[in-house]
Short mmCIF file of C-alpha atoms and ligand atoms in Angstrom, two decimals:
data_model
loop_
_atom_site.label_atom_id
_atom_site.label_comp_id
_atom_site.label_asym_id
_atom_site.label_seq_id
_atom_site.Cartn_x
_atom_site.Cartn_y
_atom_site.Cartn_z
CA MET R 1 134.74 89.04 17.56
CA THR R 2 132.87 85.78 17.97
CA GLU R 3 132.94 82.54 16.01
CA GLN R 4 129.39 83.24 14.94
CA GLU R 5 130.30 86.63 13.59
CA ILE R 6 133.25 85.25 11.64
CA PHE R 7 131.05 82.54 10.20
CA GLY R 8 128.69 85.28 9.08
CA TRP R 9 131.56 87.09 7.23
CA ILE R 10 132.56 84.06 5.24
CA GLU R 11 129.47 81.90 4.72
CA GLY R 12 128.29 83.87 1.71
CA ILE R 13 131.54 83.46 -0.26
CA GLN R 14 130.71 81.80 -3.53
CA HIS R 15 132.47 78.92 -5.18
CA PRO R 16 132.82 79.90 -8.85
CA GLY R 17 133.54 76.34 -9.86
CA ARG R 18 130.39 74.95 -8.30
CA GLU R 19 127.62 77.04 -9.76
CA ASP R 20 128.44 79.96 -7.43
CA LYS R 21 127.03 78.09 -4.49
CA THR R 22 128.07 79.54 -1.15
CA LEU R 23 130.44 77.97 1.33
CA ALA R 24 127.46 77.48 3.61
CA GLU R 25 125.47 75.68 0.92
CA LEU R 26 128.41 73.50 0.10
CA GLU R 27 129.06 72.88 3.82
CA ILE R 28 132.70 73.70 3.34
CA VAL R 29 133.26 75.58 6.61
CA ARG R 30 133.98 72.85 9.14
CA GLU R 31 135.05 74.95 12.13
CA VAL R 32 135.91 78.46 13.25
CA VAL R 33 138.01 78.92 16.37
CA VAL R 34 138.79 82.25 17.98
CA ASP R 35 141.60 82.45 20.52
CA GLY R 36 142.17 86.08 21.58
CA SER R 37 143.27 87.83 18.40
CA SER R 38 144.02 84.75 16.41
CA VAL R 39 141.40 83.07 14.22
CA THR R 40 141.63 79.57 12.79
CA VAL R 41 139.18 78.45 10.13
CA ILE R 42 139.02 74.81 8.93
CA LEU R 43 137.60 74.30 5.46
CA ALA R 44 136.61 70.78 4.37
CA PHE R 45 136.94 69.82 0.68
CA PRO R 46 136.04 66.57 -1.01
CA ARG R 47 138.87 64.18 -1.79
CA LYS R 48 138.56 65.03 -5.49
CA PRO R 49 141.08 67.81 -6.26
CA ASP R 50 139.40 71.22 -6.25
CA PRO R 51 141.35 73.66 -8.50
CA LEU R 52 139.78 76.58 -6.64
CA LYS R 53 140.82 75.46 -3.19
CA ASN R 54 143.61 78.03 -2.84
CA TYR R 55 141.41 80.80 -4.22
CA LEU R 56 138.82 80.00 -1.55
CA VAL R 57 141.41 79.87 1.22
CA GLY R 58 142.53 83.34 0.09
CA ALA R 59 138.93 84.62 -0.16
CA VAL R 60 138.17 83.45 3.38
CA LYS R 61 141.32 85.12 4.75
CA ALA R 62 140.54 88.33 2.92
CA ALA R 63 136.94 88.41 4.16
CA ILE R 64 138.05 88.02 7.77
CA TYR R 65 140.86 90.56 7.55
CA ARG R 66 138.41 93.04 6.07
CA GLU R 67 136.02 92.81 9.04
CA ALA R 68 138.26 91.84 11.97
CA PRO R 69 139.92 94.33 14.34
CA GLU R 70 143.41 95.32 13.49
CA GLY R 71 146.09 92.97 14.76
CA THR R 72 144.06 89.83 14.15
CA THR R 73 145.94 86.91 12.63
CA VAL R 74 144.08 84.47 10.46
CA GLU R 75 145.02 80.88 9.64
CA VAL R 76 142.98 78.78 7.22
CA LYS R 77 143.50 75.05 7.21
CA THR R 78 141.97 72.52 4.83
CA VAL R 79 140.89 68.98 5.48
CA VAL R 80 139.37 66.22 3.40
CA SER R 81 135.61 66.04 3.95
CA ASP R 82 134.76 62.55 2.71
CA PRO R 83 136.22 59.43 4.26
CA ALA R 84 138.69 57.27 2.35
CA PRO R 85 136.80 55.03 -0.05
CA GLN R 86 135.99 51.64 1.48
CA LYS R 87 136.82 48.48 -0.40
CA LYS R 88 133.47 47.71 -1.97
CA ALA R 89 131.87 44.30 -1.93
CA PRO R 90 131.67 42.88 -5.43
CA GLU R 91 128.64 44.24 -7.32
CA LEU R 92 125.68 41.90 -7.47
CA GLY R 93 125.47 40.79 -11.06
CA LEU R 94 122.83 38.79 -12.86
CA ASP R 95 124.87 35.59 -13.01
CA GLN R 96 122.70 33.68 -10.58
CA VAL R 97 119.51 34.38 -12.50
CA ALA R 98 121.07 33.80 -15.90
CA ASN R 99 119.57 30.32 -16.09
CA VAL R 100 116.05 31.29 -15.13
CA GLY R 101 113.40 31.07 -17.81
CA HIS R 102 111.06 33.66 -16.42
CA ILE R 103 111.41 35.97 -13.45
CA ILE R 104 107.92 37.03 -12.39
CA GLY R 105 107.12 39.71 -9.84
CA ILE R 106 104.09 39.09 -7.65
CA ALA R 107 102.85 42.53 -6.64
CA SER R 108 99.98 44.27 -4.95
CA GLY R 109 99.18 47.90 -4.55
CA LYS R 110 98.69 47.37 -0.80
CA GLY R 111 99.25 44.84 1.95
CA GLY R 112 96.92 42.17 3.24
CA VAL R 113 95.29 41.19 -0.07
CA GLY R 114 96.91 37.74 0.01
CA LYS R 115 99.92 38.42 -2.21
CA SER R 116 102.21 36.10 -0.29
CA THR R 117 99.52 33.41 -0.11
CA VAL R 118 99.15 33.58 -3.86
CA ALA R 119 102.93 33.65 -4.48
CA VAL R 120 103.60 30.60 -2.30
CA ASN R 121 100.69 28.58 -3.67
CA LEU R 122 101.45 29.52 -7.26
CA ALA R 123 105.04 28.35 -6.73
CA VAL R 124 103.81 25.00 -5.33
CA ALA R 125 101.23 24.63 -8.13
CA LEU R 126 103.88 25.25 -10.78
CA ALA R 127 106.17 22.71 -9.20
CA ARG R 128 103.28 20.17 -9.12
CA GLN R 129 103.00 20.71 -12.88
CA GLY R 130 106.61 19.65 -13.29
CA PHE R 131 108.34 23.05 -13.54
CA ARG R 132 111.59 23.94 -11.75
CA VAL R 133 110.51 26.80 -9.45
CA GLY R 134 112.15 29.21 -7.01
CA LEU R 135 110.55 31.90 -4.90
CA ALA R 136 112.38 34.92 -3.49
CA ASP R 137 110.51 36.53 -0.61
CA ALA R 138 111.38 40.18 -1.20
CA ASP R 139 108.85 41.34 1.35
CA VAL R 140 111.63 42.48 3.66
CA TYR R 141 109.18 44.26 5.99
CA GLY R 142 107.10 41.17 6.69
CA PRO R 143 108.62 38.02 5.29
CA SER R 144 105.92 35.32 5.50
CA VAL R 145 107.42 32.61 3.31
CA PRO R 146 109.16 30.71 6.13
CA LEU R 147 105.87 30.44 8.11
CA MET R 148 103.70 29.64 5.09
CA THR R 149 106.02 26.87 3.95
CA GLY R 150 106.86 25.44 7.39
CA THR R 151 110.55 26.25 6.84
CA GLU R 152 111.04 28.66 9.77
CA GLY R 153 114.26 27.89 11.57
CA SER R 154 115.98 26.79 8.39
CA VAL R 155 119.32 28.49 7.92
CA PRO R 156 120.43 28.67 4.31
CA GLU R 157 123.93 27.29 3.71
CA MET R 158 126.54 29.66 2.31
CA VAL R 159 128.85 28.61 -0.48
CA ARG R 160 131.80 30.46 -1.92
CA GLU R 161 131.86 30.88 -5.65
CA GLY R 162 134.64 32.95 -7.16
CA GLU R 163 134.56 36.36 -5.42
CA GLN R 164 131.11 35.85 -3.93
CA ASP R 165 129.42 34.13 -1.05
CA LEU R 166 126.15 32.69 -2.27
CA MET R 167 123.11 31.56 -0.28
CA VAL R 168 121.70 28.15 -0.99
CA PRO R 169 117.90 28.25 -1.07
CA VAL R 170 115.83 26.02 1.22
CA GLU R 171 114.07 23.25 -0.70
CA LYS R 172 110.63 21.95 0.20
CA PHE R 173 107.53 20.86 -1.82
CA GLY R 174 109.71 20.84 -4.92
CA VAL R 175 110.33 24.61 -4.67
CA LYS R 176 113.52 26.53 -3.81
CA TRP R 177 112.69 29.15 -1.22
CA MET R 178 114.69 32.18 -0.12
CA SER R 179 113.58 34.69 2.41
CA ILE R 180 115.15 37.36 4.59
CA GLY R 181 113.08 35.72 7.33
CA TYR R 182 115.68 32.89 7.45
CA PHE R 183 118.22 35.39 8.69
CA ALA R 184 116.26 37.07 11.46
CA ARG R 185 114.84 35.63 14.67
CA PRO R 186 111.05 35.60 14.53
CA ASP R 187 110.85 37.93 17.53
CA GLN R 188 113.20 40.44 15.92
CA ALA R 189 111.41 43.26 14.16
CA LEU R 190 113.04 43.91 10.81
CA ILE R 191 113.71 47.57 10.58
CA TRP R 192 114.94 48.31 7.12
CA ARG R 193 115.01 51.68 5.56
CA GLY R 194 115.31 52.86 1.98
CA PRO R 195 118.63 51.86 0.40
CA MET R 196 119.36 49.21 3.07
CA ALA R 197 116.06 47.43 2.41
CA CYS R 198 116.66 47.69 -1.25
CA SER R 199 120.10 46.12 -1.18
CA ALA R 200 118.97 43.45 1.27
CA LEU R 201 116.22 42.32 -0.99
CA LYS R 202 118.35 42.41 -4.09
CA GLN R 203 120.67 40.02 -2.26
CA MET R 204 117.68 37.68 -1.66
CA ILE R 205 117.34 37.52 -5.44
CA LEU R 206 120.80 37.95 -6.96
CA GLN R 207 123.08 36.38 -4.36
CA VAL R 208 121.34 33.05 -4.30
CA LYS R 209 122.50 29.87 -5.92
CA TRP R 210 119.25 29.17 -7.76
CA GLY R 211 120.62 26.92 -10.44
CA PRO R 212 118.53 26.42 -13.57
CA LEU R 213 114.84 27.29 -13.07
CA ASP R 214 111.80 27.62 -15.31
CA PHE R 215 110.27 30.19 -12.99
CA LEU R 216 111.60 32.46 -10.32
CA LEU R 217 108.71 34.22 -8.51
CA ILE R 218 109.48 37.32 -6.56
CA ASP R 219 107.12 38.13 -3.71
CA LEU R 220 107.47 41.91 -3.84
CA PRO R 221 106.87 44.12 -0.81
CA PRO R 222 103.36 45.69 -0.87
CA GLY R 223 103.08 49.17 -2.33
CA THR R 224 104.69 51.06 -5.14
CA GLY R 225 107.55 53.01 -3.63
CA ASP R 226 111.23 53.64 -4.51
CA ILE R 227 112.20 50.07 -3.63
CA HIS R 228 109.85 48.78 -6.28
CA ILE R 229 111.08 51.14 -8.92
CA SER R 230 114.67 50.15 -8.23
CA LEU R 231 113.79 46.42 -8.26
CA VAL R 232 111.77 46.61 -11.42
CA ASN R 233 114.65 48.47 -13.06
CA ASP R 234 117.42 46.19 -11.93
CA ILE R 235 115.88 42.72 -12.03
CA PRO R 236 115.21 41.39 -15.51
CA MET R 237 111.59 40.38 -14.86
CA THR R 238 109.55 38.93 -17.69
CA GLY R 239 106.50 40.57 -16.18
CA ALA R 240 104.27 40.97 -13.19
CA VAL R 241 101.23 39.38 -11.67
CA ILE R 242 99.04 41.80 -9.68
CA VAL R 243 97.11 40.39 -6.75
CA THR R 244 94.02 42.22 -5.66
CA THR R 245 90.69 41.69 -3.86
CA PRO R 246 87.42 42.33 -5.73
CA GLN R 247 86.35 45.45 -3.88
CA THR R 248 86.04 48.53 -6.01
CA VAL R 249 88.29 50.42 -3.57
CA ALA R 250 91.10 48.16 -4.69
CA LEU R 251 90.96 49.65 -8.22
CA ALA R 252 93.14 52.60 -7.39
CA ASP R 253 95.77 50.32 -5.86
CA VAL R 254 95.76 48.05 -8.85
CA ARG R 255 96.18 51.02 -11.13
CA LYS R 256 99.23 52.16 -9.13
CA GLY R 257 100.62 48.61 -9.30
CA ILE R 258 100.15 48.44 -13.05
CA ASP R 259 101.65 51.91 -13.61
CA LEU R 260 104.76 50.85 -11.73
CA PHE R 261 105.53 48.12 -14.21
CA GLN R 262 104.20 49.78 -17.32
CA ASN R 263 105.71 53.24 -17.11
CA PRO R 264 107.64 53.86 -20.35
CA ALA R 265 111.03 53.92 -18.59
CA VAL R 266 110.57 50.30 -17.41
CA GLY R 267 108.01 48.74 -19.71
CA ARG R 268 107.55 45.35 -18.04
CA ARG R 269 104.61 43.22 -19.08
CA ILE R 270 101.60 42.80 -16.84
CA LEU R 271 100.86 39.13 -17.19
CA GLY R 272 97.50 39.47 -15.48
CA ILE R 273 95.53 40.04 -12.35
CA VAL R 274 94.69 37.47 -9.66
CA GLU R 275 91.50 38.15 -7.80
CA ASN R 276 91.94 36.80 -4.28
CA MET R 277 89.02 36.33 -1.89
CA ALA R 278 86.78 36.43 -4.95
CA TRP R 279 83.96 34.74 -3.05
CA PHE R 280 83.45 33.10 0.31
CA THR R 281 82.97 29.36 0.55
CA PRO R 282 82.05 27.82 3.93
CA GLU R 283 84.35 24.96 4.88
CA GLU R 284 81.40 22.52 5.28
CA HIS R 285 79.72 23.52 1.96
CA PRO R 286 82.53 23.60 -0.58
CA GLU R 287 80.10 23.94 -3.49
CA GLU R 288 78.60 27.18 -2.22
CA LYS R 289 79.86 30.59 -3.24
CA TYR R 290 78.97 33.84 -1.52
CA TYR R 291 80.06 36.94 -3.38
CA ILE R 292 80.48 39.06 -0.29
CA PHE R 293 82.61 41.70 -2.01
CA GLY R 294 80.43 41.74 -5.17
CA ARG R 295 80.56 39.55 -8.20
CA ASP R 296 82.95 39.73 -11.17
CA GLY R 297 84.97 42.59 -9.67
CA GLY R 298 88.18 40.89 -10.90
CA ALA R 299 86.89 40.38 -14.41
CA SER R 300 85.70 43.99 -14.79
CA MET R 301 88.95 45.25 -13.29
CA ALA R 302 90.94 43.24 -15.74
CA SER R 303 88.91 44.46 -18.70
CA GLU R 304 89.20 48.03 -17.49
CA PHE R 305 92.98 47.72 -17.52
CA GLY R 306 93.11 45.60 -20.64
CA VAL R 307 94.98 42.76 -18.99
CA PRO R 308 93.94 39.11 -18.50
CA LEU R 309 92.31 37.85 -15.33
CA LEU R 310 94.55 34.84 -14.58
CA GLY R 311 92.57 33.40 -11.75
CA SER R 312 90.10 33.84 -8.94
CA ILE R 313 90.82 32.36 -5.53
CA PRO R 314 88.05 31.82 -2.99
CA LEU R 315 88.11 32.98 0.61
CA VAL R 316 88.10 29.81 2.68
CA GLN R 317 89.08 29.28 6.25
CA SER R 318 91.30 26.32 5.46
CA LEU R 319 93.35 28.47 3.12
CA ARG R 320 94.30 30.73 6.00
CA GLU R 321 94.92 27.76 8.25
CA SER R 322 97.21 26.10 5.71
CA GLY R 323 99.15 29.33 5.54
CA ASP R 324 99.57 29.27 9.30
CA THR R 325 100.55 25.60 9.51
CA GLY R 326 103.05 25.70 6.68
CA GLU R 327 101.25 23.25 4.33
CA PRO R 328 100.37 25.31 1.26
CA ALA R 329 96.79 24.71 0.08
CA ALA R 330 98.03 24.08 -3.48
CA LEU R 331 99.35 20.68 -2.32
CA GLY R 332 95.81 19.35 -1.87
CA SER R 333 92.80 18.66 -4.02
CA ARG R 334 90.15 20.90 -2.52
CA PRO R 335 88.44 23.52 -4.74
CA ASP R 336 90.85 26.22 -3.49
CA SER R 337 93.83 23.96 -4.23
CA LEU R 338 92.53 23.52 -7.74
CA ALA R 339 92.10 27.24 -8.12
CA PHE R 340 95.88 27.58 -7.73
CA LEU R 341 96.57 24.85 -10.20
CA SER R 342 94.40 26.53 -12.81
CA LEU R 343 96.08 29.86 -12.01
CA ALA R 344 99.43 28.16 -12.75
CA SER R 345 98.09 26.90 -16.08
CA ALA R 346 96.72 30.32 -16.99
CA LEU R 347 100.08 31.90 -16.20
CA THR R 348 102.06 29.46 -18.31
CA SER R 349 99.68 29.96 -21.24
CA ALA R 350 99.92 33.78 -20.85
CA LEU R 351 103.67 33.40 -21.34
P1 ADP Q 1 99.82 39.92 1.78
O1 ADP Q 1 101.03 39.20 1.34
O2 ADP Q 1 99.07 40.59 0.66
O3 ADP Q 1 100.09 40.87 2.94
P2 ADP Q 1 98.98 37.43 2.97
O4 ADP Q 1 99.17 36.44 1.86
O5 ADP Q 1 100.02 37.46 4.04
O6 ADP Q 1 98.75 38.90 2.38
O7 ADP Q 1 97.55 37.18 3.60
C1 ADP Q 1 97.04 37.88 4.69
C2 ADP Q 1 96.22 36.95 5.55
O8 ADP Q 1 95.06 36.58 4.82
C3 ADP Q 1 96.98 35.66 5.91
O9 ADP Q 1 96.57 35.29 7.15
C4 ADP Q 1 96.40 34.65 4.87
O10 ADP Q 1 96.43 33.33 5.37
C5 ADP Q 1 94.99 35.16 4.69
N1 ADP Q 1 94.48 34.87 3.36
C6 ADP Q 1 94.99 35.25 2.18
N2 ADP Q 1 94.20 34.79 1.17
C7 ADP Q 1 93.20 34.08 1.69
C8 ADP Q 1 92.09 33.36 1.18
N3 ADP Q 1 91.84 33.31 -0.14
N4 ADP Q 1 91.31 32.71 2.07
C9 ADP Q 1 91.53 32.80 3.40
N5 ADP Q 1 92.54 33.48 3.93
C10 ADP Q 1 93.37 34.11 3.14
#
């Protein structure tokens, strides 16, 4: 009589209180030990009292006695399967965003379209127009806000308020910035998975001492996965701005982005589309426009989805450079700077 055999005799026993699932399916058999003619079985039950525990202990014994050679003794022990509940950290509530006029998600169906560039410059442009603005970099996989704002190396202060430790955002250019990038060394890859990523980025939004704001922009991670669904559900966003490039291939991504916010269960507003890299302008000829990805892609995309086109941002080398040097383009007065200022105006009128 082997442990394997004994397991085979008992694994099919059904639990009448749990939809007749078998002990194997419920992973109740923790261990079977055979020592000569004595058998010990350990069954693991959840902490919650199971009224059928004794019945199952009896059923296991009976099944073994039925098959085992005469003279076998059987002992069935029970243990608790789940660990003692840990003292939970206080739930993240909405207190810290209670005094925010509009929470706006900046989203894109895929990465690399300039979502963070648009988010950072839109924040700066809104601040230039006199609004109180915060930006939460929820792109936990590739936080770019510290670099784009020249705030890398800043370490947000922590303050205790009631039961909670709150992070104080980093202030620069009249905007309050918060990013998971402030908490990781630049050379450290951020490996976040599913629920961990989700709770980390909720902290970047809800555990921050924002104070009163007119706008809190959320630079969402690219894509439309579970994290997004959970964020869109749990964060009271006024609506979303979808960033895209004019190529027709981007249509499918934009559609996914829009569906994420507009599915009936969530029903957040799409405030509009921003067409980034709408045309190319050479640095030395700022008045010239080359429609390398085709013309009016953004406008036709917007009309196809029945949402406004909030702005078109040119592709210019200095815009990339300003991202790399931490001086957002929206601080200046070049044509691309002005594009962000008019985007800010279009957004405030859409609201
Ligand atoms: P995303 O957040 O969608 O991944 P980023 O904002 O990080 O994209 O932009 C990707 C790269 O493209 C960055 O190097 C950025 O500086 C550059 N970039 C974005 N928009 C423009 C633009 N309009 N002109 C020039 N470079 C741009």
